[in-house]
């Protein structure tokens, strides 16, 4: 009898654990209500120092004297460490005052804008907006044959980190007001984002109206297509010239990788490829720019935050130009005649993170901290 | 009894985990299965495969005829997410019959989105329910 119920319990846990990652990394706009502010004061009960977002848990006493436990998201450990935070900067038992943005609905969760040690008044948390960009300090490194080097030289550390945009918008479009995670301030601007076919525009607008709640990234689906270069954990190139290929190690996709063949092989046809998140890619150098063409994508991901759709007919032309030691210009041409009326191009720049390695990142690590509360 | 409870619970949990997987391309692309009929006890299995080629939605109706039938026309109205399907097929006896279905696309964010509506086959009218596999 006991064994039977233990079996039911175990099977339920296994099945539920399969469901949990599905709700672990929602877009900011779908999770938090930017129109509200919250101030919390309480005692730290737990600190989860994990990628992609660090969380602290605080016992807060309300005016009726009832204590409830709040989950407070306070950013990527990578960025926090860059700003001088350490895992040991805060301790269980510390009394903290937090100002931030509350979650939508009744969930006791907030995104911190500031965290202050109540007793000493020491401010622990610095919002990302106040960080200074890395300045260009030297020309882009080159291989002995003169070709630009995209990866890290022997004996050194570094990787490509934060992109200056989390959305993809047609380059020739005027600046379109939207949140950092791609939620349009005015839905009527949808036409300016990309040259959608009617069905694609309707899908995009629906995703916008539902506050991006169906974002595949929220279900820990890998960030395929251009979005792989917008993840906070960055990426790295490993150039294997002798083998005629470049490996892209993706820090934001559960230790995923991608191979760009530079040995002159043809691209092939989308219909012949097994559809995947990163497609099949071939690359060539045009002066100092690596031009990469890819086909063979599946339809399970969004091109970027904000909900840009695509089909299996997607053909991407990416251009990587290291303009100086610290800057990579990324430009992508989206060619998907089943989704867009014509080819269109957008892009962003990405900063080099010196003297560090890509950190481990597993999307599921945030599952327990956040949305099963 | 306990075995039944176990399987019910396990199935419910697995359905929870499976239902969140999504296909993000054209909303109609894929294999759809379900049934149509004139009442709760008069149901006929239906399998449809639809594909968006960039200009038209093409497809095949695998039931109720013994042989598959290409869909005559499929129109998706994205202003209200309604779908209209017209085709000339054959009934179970192999006689030519016109099939017309009009329904509403729901749960678009899910891989297992649904279409429900009215189904007319010859002179018989009923309802239909399709779920994307």
Short mmCIF file of C-alpha atoms in Angstrom, two decimals:
data_model
loop_
_atom_site.label_atom_id
_atom_site.label_comp_id
_atom_site.label_asym_id
_atom_site.label_seq_id
_atom_site.Cartn_x
_atom_site.Cartn_y
_atom_site.Cartn_z
CA UNK A 1 0.00 0.00 0.00
CA UNK A 2 2.72 2.47 1.05
CA UNK A 3 4.85 1.47 -1.93
CA UNK A 4 1.97 2.16 -4.31
CA UNK A 5 1.42 5.68 -3.04
CA UNK A 6 5.15 6.29 -3.02
CA UNK A 7 5.13 5.27 -6.69
CA UNK A 8 2.32 7.72 -7.44
CA UNK A 9 4.17 10.46 -5.62
CA UNK A 10 7.47 9.73 -7.40
CA UNK A 11 5.86 9.54 -10.82
CA UNK A 12 4.06 12.83 -10.19
CA UNK A 13 7.30 14.52 -9.19
CA UNK A 14 9.05 13.25 -12.32
CA UNK A 15 6.23 14.46 -14.52
CA UNK A 16 6.02 17.81 -12.75
CA UNK A 17 9.77 18.30 -13.03
CA UNK A 18 9.34 18.02 -16.78
CA UNK A 19 6.76 20.77 -16.63
CA UNK A 20 8.67 23.17 -14.39
CA UNK A 21 11.28 24.42 -16.90
CA UNK A 22 8.40 25.49 -19.06
CA UNK A 23 7.79 28.48 -16.85
CA UNK A 24 11.24 29.47 -15.79
CA UNK A 25 12.48 32.47 -17.79
CA UNK A 26 9.71 34.78 -18.87
CA UNK A 27 10.26 38.12 -20.60
CA UNK A 28 10.45 41.05 -18.20
CA UNK A 29 7.25 42.64 -19.52
CA UNK A 30 5.30 39.43 -19.09
CA UNK A 31 6.53 39.00 -15.55
CA UNK A 32 6.69 42.48 -14.01
CA UNK A 33 4.27 45.39 -13.97
CA UNK A 34 6.42 48.35 -14.98
CA UNK A 35 3.66 50.80 -14.06
CA UNK A 36 3.99 50.01 -10.33
CA UNK A 37 6.72 50.41 -7.74
CA UNK A 38 7.25 48.51 -4.53
CA UNK A 39 9.38 49.02 -1.44
CA UNK A 40 10.21 46.02 0.71
CA UNK A 41 12.10 45.82 3.97
CA UNK A 42 12.99 42.52 5.51
CA UNK A 43 15.50 39.84 6.36
CA UNK A 44 17.37 37.86 3.74
CA UNK A 45 16.47 34.18 4.03
CA UNK A 46 18.16 32.74 0.93
CA UNK A 47 20.42 33.79 -1.95
CA UNK A 48 20.35 31.99 -5.31
CA UNK A 49 23.48 33.07 -7.18
CA UNK A 50 22.68 31.35 -10.48
CA UNK A 51 22.51 32.24 -14.16
CA UNK A 52 20.63 33.67 -15.86
CA UNK A 53 19.30 35.71 -12.89
CA UNK A 54 20.34 35.96 -9.27
CA UNK A 55 17.56 35.94 -6.69
CA UNK A 56 17.41 36.79 -3.04
CA UNK A 57 14.55 35.82 -0.79
CA UNK A 58 13.35 38.14 1.92
CA UNK A 59 10.94 37.72 4.82
CA UNK A 60 8.78 40.84 4.86
CA UNK A 61 6.39 41.76 7.68
CA UNK A 62 3.24 43.62 6.58
CA UNK A 63 1.30 46.22 8.59
CA UNK A 64 -0.80 43.46 10.16
CA UNK A 65 2.35 41.75 11.37
CA UNK A 66 2.07 38.84 8.97
CA UNK A 67 5.37 37.66 7.50
CA UNK A 68 5.57 36.59 3.87
CA UNK A 69 8.56 35.52 1.80
CA UNK A 70 9.35 37.52 -1.34
CA UNK A 71 11.57 36.50 -4.27
CA UNK A 72 13.61 39.44 -5.55
CA UNK A 73 15.36 39.19 -8.90
CA UNK A 74 18.43 41.40 -9.04
CA UNK A 75 20.19 40.69 -12.30
CA UNK A 76 22.66 38.47 -14.06
CA UNK A 77 25.48 37.26 -11.79
CA UNK A 78 27.84 37.99 -14.69
CA UNK A 79 26.92 41.67 -14.77
CA UNK A 80 26.78 41.89 -11.00
CA UNK A 81 30.31 40.50 -10.74
CA UNK A 82 31.48 42.98 -13.35
CA UNK A 83 30.11 45.73 -11.12
CA UNK A 84 31.98 44.47 -8.08
CA UNK A 85 29.24 42.36 -6.51
CA UNK A 86 30.20 39.03 -5.13
CA UNK A 87 28.19 36.13 -3.92
CA UNK A 88 29.39 37.06 -0.44
CA UNK A 89 28.30 40.71 -0.68
CA UNK A 90 25.04 39.79 1.01
CA UNK A 91 24.43 37.29 3.81
CA UNK A 92 21.47 35.37 5.08
CA UNK A 93 20.12 37.31 8.03
CA UNK A 94 21.03 40.76 6.63
CA UNK A 95 18.30 43.36 6.91
CA UNK A 96 17.72 44.95 3.50
CA UNK A 97 15.57 47.64 1.95
CA UNK A 98 14.58 46.96 -1.64
CA UNK A 99 12.98 49.26 -4.16
CA UNK A 100 11.75 47.66 -7.34
CA UNK A 101 9.00 46.63 -9.70
CA UNK A 102 6.44 44.07 -8.51
CA UNK A 103 5.35 41.02 -10.50
CA UNK A 104 2.02 41.01 -12.24
CA UNK A 105 -0.77 39.38 -10.28
CA UNK A 106 -0.59 38.14 -6.71
CA UNK A 107 2.89 36.56 -6.92
CA UNK A 108 5.22 37.76 -4.17
CA UNK A 109 8.04 38.57 -6.52
CA UNK A 110 9.85 41.76 -7.56
CA UNK A 111 12.66 42.97 -9.78
CA UNK A 112 15.07 45.09 -7.73
CA UNK A 113 16.06 48.58 -8.79
CA UNK A 114 18.08 49.05 -5.62
CA UNK A 115 19.09 46.93 -2.65
CA UNK A 116 20.38 48.75 0.45
CA UNK A 117 21.72 47.27 3.68
CA UNK A 118 19.26 48.84 6.10
CA UNK A 119 21.59 49.18 9.09
CA UNK A 120 24.64 50.65 7.34
CA UNK A 121 22.86 52.36 4.45
CA UNK A 122 25.32 50.74 2.04
CA UNK A 123 23.89 50.45 -1.45
CA UNK A 124 24.59 47.00 -2.87
CA UNK A 125 22.84 47.01 -6.19
CA UNK A 126 23.59 49.17 -9.21
CA UNK A 127 21.07 49.15 -12.03
CA UNK A 128 22.56 48.15 -15.40
CA UNK A 129 21.63 51.52 -16.94
CA UNK A 130 24.31 53.25 -14.93
CA UNK A 131 27.13 51.04 -16.20
CA UNK A 132 29.73 52.60 -18.42
CA UNK A 133 30.32 51.05 -21.83
CA UNK A 134 33.73 49.60 -22.56
CA UNK A 135 35.77 52.09 -24.54
CA UNK A 136 37.63 51.20 -27.72
CA UNK A 137 41.23 50.95 -26.70
CA UNK A 138 43.05 49.14 -29.49
CA UNK A 139 42.61 47.91 -33.05
CA UNK A 140 41.08 44.50 -33.69
CA UNK A 141 43.64 41.67 -33.34
CA UNK A 142 44.73 39.78 -36.45
CA UNK A 143 46.13 36.38 -37.35
CA UNK A 144 49.65 36.21 -38.79
CA UNK A 145 48.10 36.14 -42.28
CA UNK A 146 46.41 39.48 -41.60
CA UNK A 147 42.89 38.19 -41.19
CA UNK A 148 40.82 39.61 -38.36
CA UNK A 149 40.72 37.43 -35.28
CA UNK A 150 37.22 37.01 -33.82
CA UNK A 151 38.16 34.77 -30.90
CA UNK A 152 40.55 34.99 -28.01
CA UNK A 153 44.30 34.87 -28.70
CA UNK A 154 46.37 32.02 -27.25
CA UNK A 155 47.16 32.46 -23.59
CA UNK A 156 44.43 35.01 -22.98
CA UNK A 157 40.82 35.00 -21.84
CA UNK A 158 37.77 36.83 -23.07
CA UNK A 159 34.47 36.45 -24.87
CA UNK A 160 31.76 38.46 -26.55
CA UNK A 161 29.27 39.70 -23.96
CA UNK A 162 26.41 42.11 -23.89
CA UNK A 163 24.67 43.28 -27.07
CA UNK A 164 23.52 46.89 -27.12
CA UNK A 165 20.03 45.77 -28.14
CA UNK A 166 17.77 42.88 -27.21
CA UNK A 167 15.48 43.40 -30.16
CA UNK A 168 15.81 43.24 -33.94
CA UNK A 169 14.35 46.09 -35.96
CA UNK A 170 14.90 46.97 -39.60
CA UNK A 171 17.94 49.23 -39.74
CA UNK A 172 16.33 51.84 -41.94
CA UNK A 173 13.36 52.20 -39.56
CA UNK A 174 13.17 55.31 -37.41
CA UNK A 175 13.66 54.72 -33.70
CA UNK A 176 10.63 52.80 -32.51
CA UNK A 177 9.63 53.28 -28.86
CA UNK A 178 9.66 49.89 -27.14
CA UNK A 179 10.75 48.32 -23.87
CA UNK A 180 14.12 46.65 -23.57
CA UNK A 181 12.52 43.26 -24.13
CA UNK A 182 10.79 44.35 -27.32
CA UNK A 183 7.32 45.35 -26.18
CA UNK A 184 6.09 48.17 -28.39
CA UNK A 185 4.89 51.28 -26.57
CA UNK A 186 2.44 51.82 -29.44
CA UNK A 187 1.17 48.65 -31.13
CA UNK A 188 0.50 50.67 -34.30
CA UNK A 189 4.27 50.78 -34.80
CA UNK A 190 4.33 47.06 -35.67
CA UNK A 191 4.58 47.85 -39.37
CA UNK A 192 7.81 49.75 -38.77
CA UNK A 193 9.57 46.82 -37.10
CA UNK A 194 9.77 44.59 -40.17
CA UNK A 195 7.96 44.11 -43.53
CA UNK A 196 5.52 41.47 -42.28
CA UNK A 197 3.15 39.42 -44.40
CA UNK A 198 -0.40 39.84 -42.99
CA UNK A 199 -0.39 36.56 -41.04
CA UNK A 200 3.01 37.32 -39.55
CA UNK A 201 1.96 40.80 -38.50
CA UNK A 202 -1.14 39.35 -36.84
CA UNK A 203 0.96 36.78 -34.97
CA UNK A 204 3.49 39.45 -33.94
CA UNK A 205 0.73 41.77 -32.70
CA UNK A 206 -0.91 38.95 -30.80
CA UNK A 207 2.37 38.18 -29.05
CA UNK A 208 2.70 41.85 -28.21
CA UNK A 209 -0.84 42.11 -26.88
CA UNK A 210 -0.32 39.09 -24.68
CA UNK A 211 2.83 40.74 -23.22
CA UNK A 212 5.15 38.15 -24.78
CA UNK A 213 3.88 35.47 -22.41
CA UNK A 214 4.37 32.71 -25.03
CA UNK A 215 8.05 33.50 -25.50
CA UNK A 216 9.76 30.13 -26.13
CA UNK A 217 12.72 31.31 -24.06
CA UNK A 218 10.36 31.27 -21.08
CA UNK A 219 10.12 27.51 -21.62
CA UNK A 220 13.91 27.18 -21.82
CA UNK A 221 13.79 26.68 -25.58
CA UNK A 222 17.22 27.61 -27.04
CA UNK A 223 17.62 31.13 -28.49
CA UNK A 224 17.95 30.23 -32.17
CA UNK A 225 18.68 32.63 -35.01
CA UNK A 226 19.90 36.17 -34.26
CA UNK A 227 18.75 35.97 -30.64
CA UNK A 228 21.71 33.74 -29.78
CA UNK A 229 23.86 36.88 -29.94
CA UNK A 230 21.68 38.88 -27.55
CA UNK A 231 21.86 36.66 -24.52
CA UNK A 232 23.43 38.17 -21.39
CA UNK A 233 25.88 35.30 -21.03
CA UNK A 234 27.52 35.99 -24.35
CA UNK A 235 29.35 33.72 -26.78
CA UNK A 236 32.78 32.82 -28.02
CA UNK A 237 34.35 32.11 -31.41
CA UNK A 238 36.83 29.26 -31.71
CA UNK A 239 38.50 29.66 -35.09
CA UNK A 240 39.90 26.37 -36.41
CA UNK A 241 41.52 27.63 -39.59
CA UNK A 242 43.31 24.38 -40.31
CA UNK A 243 39.98 22.50 -40.22
CA UNK A 244 38.09 25.10 -42.24
CA UNK A 245 35.51 25.87 -39.60
CA UNK A 246 34.60 28.28 -36.83
CA UNK A 247 32.87 27.04 -33.70
CA UNK A 248 30.50 29.36 -31.90
CA UNK A 249 30.18 28.49 -28.22
CA UNK A 250 26.94 29.92 -26.94
CA UNK A 251 26.94 31.03 -23.32
CA UNK A 252 23.23 31.75 -23.33
CA UNK A 253 21.92 28.46 -24.60
CA UNK A 254 22.61 25.69 -22.12
CA UNK A 255 26.18 25.10 -23.41
CA UNK A 256 24.98 24.97 -27.00
CA UNK A 257 27.30 25.37 -29.94
CA UNK A 258 27.18 26.08 -33.63
CA UNK A 259 29.56 25.22 -36.50
CA UNK A 260 30.28 27.64 -39.35
CA UNK A 261 32.10 25.86 -42.17
CA UNK A 262 34.63 28.06 -43.98
CA UNK A 263 36.07 25.33 -46.20
CA UNK A 264 34.15 26.39 -49.30
CA UNK A 265 31.37 23.82 -49.14
CA UNK A 266 28.00 24.89 -50.56
CA UNK A 267 25.21 26.05 -48.27
CA UNK A 268 22.70 23.46 -49.43
CA UNK A 269 18.94 23.76 -49.45
CA UNK A 270 16.72 24.45 -46.47
CA UNK A 271 14.44 21.59 -47.46
CA UNK A 272 17.33 19.12 -47.30
CA UNK A 273 18.48 20.08 -43.80
CA UNK A 274 17.16 18.64 -40.58
CA UNK A 275 15.44 21.69 -39.06
CA UNK A 276 17.30 22.96 -36.00
CA UNK A 277 17.57 26.00 -33.73
CA UNK A 278 20.87 27.21 -35.19
CA UNK A 279 20.55 25.92 -38.75
CA UNK A 280 23.44 24.82 -40.94
CA UNK A 281 25.97 27.52 -41.77
CA UNK A 282 28.76 28.30 -44.18
CA UNK A 283 31.00 31.34 -43.95
CA UNK A 284 33.42 33.35 -46.05
CA UNK A 285 35.56 36.42 -45.49
CA UNK A 286 34.80 39.62 -47.36
CA UNK A 287 37.78 41.81 -46.42
CA UNK A 288 37.46 42.18 -42.63
CA UNK A 289 33.91 40.88 -42.38
CA UNK A 290 32.90 37.27 -41.82
CA UNK A 291 29.77 36.65 -43.89
CA UNK A 292 27.74 33.64 -42.76
CA UNK A 293 24.75 32.16 -44.55
CA UNK A 294 22.44 29.73 -42.77
CA UNK A 295 19.38 27.65 -43.62
CA UNK A 296 17.64 24.69 -42.04
CA UNK A 297 15.96 26.37 -39.08
CA UNK A 298 13.04 24.95 -37.16
CA UNK A 299 10.05 27.11 -36.21
CA UNK A 300 10.28 26.63 -32.45
CA UNK A 301 11.99 29.91 -31.53
CA UNK A 302 11.40 33.65 -31.92
CA UNK A 303 13.97 35.58 -33.95
CA UNK A 304 14.42 38.00 -31.02
CA UNK A 305 12.64 39.38 -27.99
CA UNK A 306 9.36 40.95 -29.02
CA UNK A 307 8.10 37.95 -30.94
CA UNK A 308 9.31 38.16 -34.56
CA UNK A 309 8.01 35.03 -36.34
CA UNK A 310 9.61 32.97 -39.09
CA UNK A 311 9.10 29.73 -41.00
CA UNK A 312 11.33 26.86 -42.04
CA UNK A 313 12.05 28.82 -45.22
CA UNK A 314 14.23 31.17 -43.17
CA UNK A 315 17.59 32.05 -44.72
CA UNK A 316 19.89 34.27 -42.67
CA UNK A 317 22.88 36.24 -43.91
CA UNK A 318 24.96 37.38 -40.94
CA UNK A 319 27.89 39.77 -41.09
CA UNK A 320 30.41 39.88 -38.23
CA UNK A 321 32.86 42.78 -38.23
CA UNK A 322 35.28 43.33 -35.37
CA UNK A 323 35.71 47.06 -35.66
CA UNK A 324 38.19 47.29 -32.78
CA UNK A 325 39.48 45.18 -29.91
CA UNK A 326 36.31 45.56 -27.88
CA UNK A 327 33.55 45.88 -30.46
CA UNK A 328 31.84 43.41 -32.75
CA UNK A 329 29.34 44.75 -35.25
CA UNK A 330 26.60 42.21 -35.97
CA UNK A 331 24.34 42.68 -38.96
CA UNK A 332 21.73 40.16 -40.08
CA UNK A 333 19.64 40.01 -43.23
CA UNK A 334 16.40 38.09 -42.76
CA UNK A 335 15.25 36.32 -45.91
CA UNK A 336 11.99 34.45 -45.31
CA UNK A 337 9.49 34.98 -48.14
CA UNK A 338 6.83 33.01 -46.24
CA UNK A 339 6.90 35.54 -43.39
CA UNK A 340 8.13 38.87 -44.79
CA UNK A 341 7.35 40.72 -48.00
CA UNK A 342 11.05 41.23 -48.77
CA UNK A 343 14.51 40.75 -47.32
CA UNK A 344 15.34 43.13 -44.49
CA UNK A 345 18.35 43.91 -42.35
CA UNK A 346 18.96 44.84 -38.74
CA UNK A 347 21.74 44.54 -36.23
CA UNK A 348 23.55 45.66 -33.11
CA UNK A 349 26.98 45.81 -31.56
CA UNK A 350 28.45 43.51 -28.94
CA UNK A 351 31.11 44.30 -26.35
CA UNK A 352 34.22 42.21 -25.62
CA UNK A 353 34.54 40.96 -22.04
CA UNK A 354 38.26 40.72 -21.33
CA UNK A 355 40.03 38.34 -18.96
CA UNK A 356 37.01 36.13 -18.30
CA UNK A 357 35.68 32.83 -19.60
CA UNK A 358 32.13 32.09 -20.64
CA UNK A 359 30.18 31.15 -17.56
CA UNK A 360 28.05 28.08 -17.18
CA UNK A 361 24.40 28.74 -17.94
CA UNK A 362 21.48 26.41 -17.64
CA UNK A 363 18.08 27.96 -18.08
CA UNK A 364 16.47 25.49 -15.71
CA UNK A 365 18.56 26.83 -12.85
CA UNK A 366 16.06 29.64 -12.31
CA UNK A 367 13.05 27.38 -12.24
CA UNK A 368 13.02 26.81 -8.52
CA UNK A 369 13.71 30.44 -7.68
CA UNK A 370 10.94 32.01 -9.59
CA UNK A 371 7.72 30.80 -10.98
CA UNK A 372 6.79 27.76 -8.97
CA UNK A 373 6.19 29.87 -5.88
CA UNK B 1 -8.28 1.49 -8.22
CA UNK B 2 -4.87 2.71 -7.10
CA UNK B 3 -3.33 1.70 -10.41
CA UNK B 4 -6.01 3.73 -12.20
CA UNK B 5 -5.36 6.75 -9.98
CA UNK B 6 -1.64 6.41 -10.68
CA UNK B 7 -2.11 6.45 -14.45
CA UNK B 8 -4.63 9.30 -14.30
CA UNK B 9 -2.27 11.40 -12.22
CA UNK B 10 0.73 10.56 -14.38
CA UNK B 11 -1.19 11.34 -17.58
CA UNK B 12 -2.42 14.66 -16.19
CA UNK B 13 1.09 15.66 -15.20
CA UNK B 14 2.58 14.63 -18.54
CA UNK B 15 -0.10 16.54 -20.42
CA UNK B 16 0.82 19.61 -18.39
CA UNK B 17 4.44 19.31 -19.49
CA UNK B 18 3.70 18.48 -23.11
CA UNK B 19 1.12 21.18 -23.74
CA UNK B 20 3.63 23.98 -23.33
CA UNK B 21 5.79 22.94 -26.28
CA UNK B 22 5.01 25.21 -29.20
CA UNK B 23 5.48 25.49 -32.93
CA UNK B 24 5.99 29.15 -33.70
CA UNK B 25 5.62 29.39 -37.50
CA UNK B 26 2.45 29.88 -39.53
CA UNK B 27 -0.49 29.10 -37.23
CA UNK B 28 -2.07 26.53 -39.56
CA UNK B 29 1.02 24.62 -40.64
CA UNK B 30 1.09 21.07 -39.32
CA UNK B 31 -1.03 17.97 -38.82
CA UNK B 32 -4.46 18.39 -37.30
CA UNK B 33 -6.66 15.62 -36.00
CA UNK B 34 -10.08 15.44 -34.46
CA UNK B 35 -13.61 14.66 -35.52
CA UNK B 36 -16.81 16.03 -36.96
CA UNK B 37 -20.40 14.94 -36.65
CA UNK B 38 -24.03 15.89 -36.33
CA UNK B 39 -24.21 14.95 -32.65
CA UNK B 40 -22.24 13.61 -29.70
CA UNK B 41 -22.74 10.00 -30.77
CA UNK B 42 -22.29 10.57 -34.50
CA UNK B 43 -18.60 11.36 -34.75
CA UNK B 44 -16.26 10.82 -37.71
CA UNK B 45 -12.50 10.94 -37.37
CA UNK B 46 -10.75 13.65 -39.39
CA UNK B 47 -7.05 14.17 -40.11
CA UNK B 48 -5.88 17.28 -41.95
CA UNK B 49 -2.37 18.29 -42.97
CA UNK B 50 -1.87 21.94 -43.85
CA UNK B 51 1.14 23.88 -45.06
CA UNK B 52 1.81 27.55 -45.78
CA UNK B 53 3.87 27.98 -48.96
CA UNK B 54 4.17 31.76 -48.75
CA UNK B 55 1.12 32.46 -50.90
CA UNK B 56 -1.46 29.82 -50.16
CA UNK B 57 -2.37 27.35 -47.49
CA UNK B 58 -2.36 23.96 -49.12
CA UNK B 59 -3.27 20.67 -47.57
CA UNK B 60 -4.73 17.23 -47.58
CA UNK B 61 -7.81 15.76 -45.96
CA UNK B 62 -7.18 12.16 -44.95
CA UNK B 63 -10.65 11.37 -43.68
CA UNK B 64 -13.50 10.65 -43.92
CA UNK B 65 -12.97 9.34 -47.45
CA UNK B 66 -11.03 6.09 -47.95
CA UNK B 67 -8.47 8.00 -50.02
CA UNK B 68 -6.83 11.30 -49.19
CA UNK B 69 -8.22 14.43 -50.82
CA UNK B 70 -6.31 17.64 -51.59
CA UNK B 71 -7.95 20.63 -49.94
CA UNK B 72 -9.65 22.90 -52.45
CA UNK B 73 -9.11 26.11 -50.54
CA UNK B 74 -8.09 27.13 -47.04
CA UNK B 75 -8.51 30.73 -45.97
CA UNK B 76 -7.29 32.14 -42.66
CA UNK B 77 -8.76 35.48 -41.67
CA UNK B 78 -6.17 36.89 -39.29
CA UNK B 79 -8.44 39.75 -38.18
CA UNK B 80 -10.54 37.31 -36.18
CA UNK B 81 -8.55 34.04 -36.52
CA UNK B 82 -11.30 32.24 -38.41
CA UNK B 83 -10.52 29.42 -40.84
CA UNK B 84 -12.61 28.41 -43.83
CA UNK B 85 -11.91 25.11 -45.61
CA UNK B 86 -13.60 24.03 -48.84
CA UNK B 87 -13.00 20.85 -50.76
CA UNK B 88 -14.67 18.28 -52.94
CA UNK B 89 -14.15 14.83 -51.56
CA UNK B 90 -15.81 11.49 -51.27
CA UNK B 91 -18.00 10.13 -48.51
CA UNK B 92 -17.53 6.76 -46.80
CA UNK B 93 -19.35 5.08 -49.68
CA UNK B 94 -17.04 6.70 -52.21
CA UNK B 95 -19.62 9.11 -53.61
CA UNK B 96 -18.55 12.69 -54.48
CA UNK B 97 -19.44 15.18 -51.77
CA UNK B 98 -18.69 18.84 -51.09
CA UNK B 99 -17.17 19.56 -47.70
CA UNK B 100 -17.21 22.98 -46.11
CA UNK B 101 -15.87 23.80 -42.66
CA UNK B 102 -15.66 27.11 -40.88
CA UNK B 103 -14.12 27.46 -37.47
CA UNK B 104 -12.24 29.58 -34.98
CA UNK B 105 -8.56 29.13 -34.23
CA UNK B 106 -7.86 29.16 -30.50
CA UNK B 107 -4.88 28.83 -28.18
CA UNK B 108 -2.58 30.12 -30.90
CA UNK B 109 0.45 30.28 -28.61
CA UNK B 110 0.36 26.51 -28.08
CA UNK B 111 1.62 23.79 -30.40
CA UNK B 112 -1.67 22.05 -29.70
CA UNK B 113 -3.81 24.89 -30.89
CA UNK B 114 -7.41 24.14 -31.77
CA UNK B 115 -9.99 24.84 -34.44
CA UNK B 116 -13.67 24.40 -33.62
CA UNK B 117 -16.69 25.28 -35.72
CA UNK B 118 -19.30 24.03 -38.14
CA UNK B 119 -18.81 21.26 -40.70
CA UNK B 120 -21.05 20.68 -43.68
CA UNK B 121 -20.66 17.55 -45.76
CA UNK B 122 -23.20 17.29 -48.55
CA UNK B 123 -26.56 17.79 -46.90
CA UNK B 124 -25.32 16.85 -43.42
CA UNK B 125 -24.45 19.62 -41.01
CA UNK B 126 -22.57 19.27 -37.78
CA UNK B 127 -19.70 20.57 -35.71
CA UNK B 128 -16.00 19.79 -35.76
CA UNK B 129 -13.03 19.92 -33.39
CA UNK B 130 -9.44 19.76 -34.57
CA UNK B 131 -6.28 19.84 -32.48
CA UNK B 132 -2.83 20.34 -33.91
CA UNK B 133 -0.62 17.32 -33.22
#
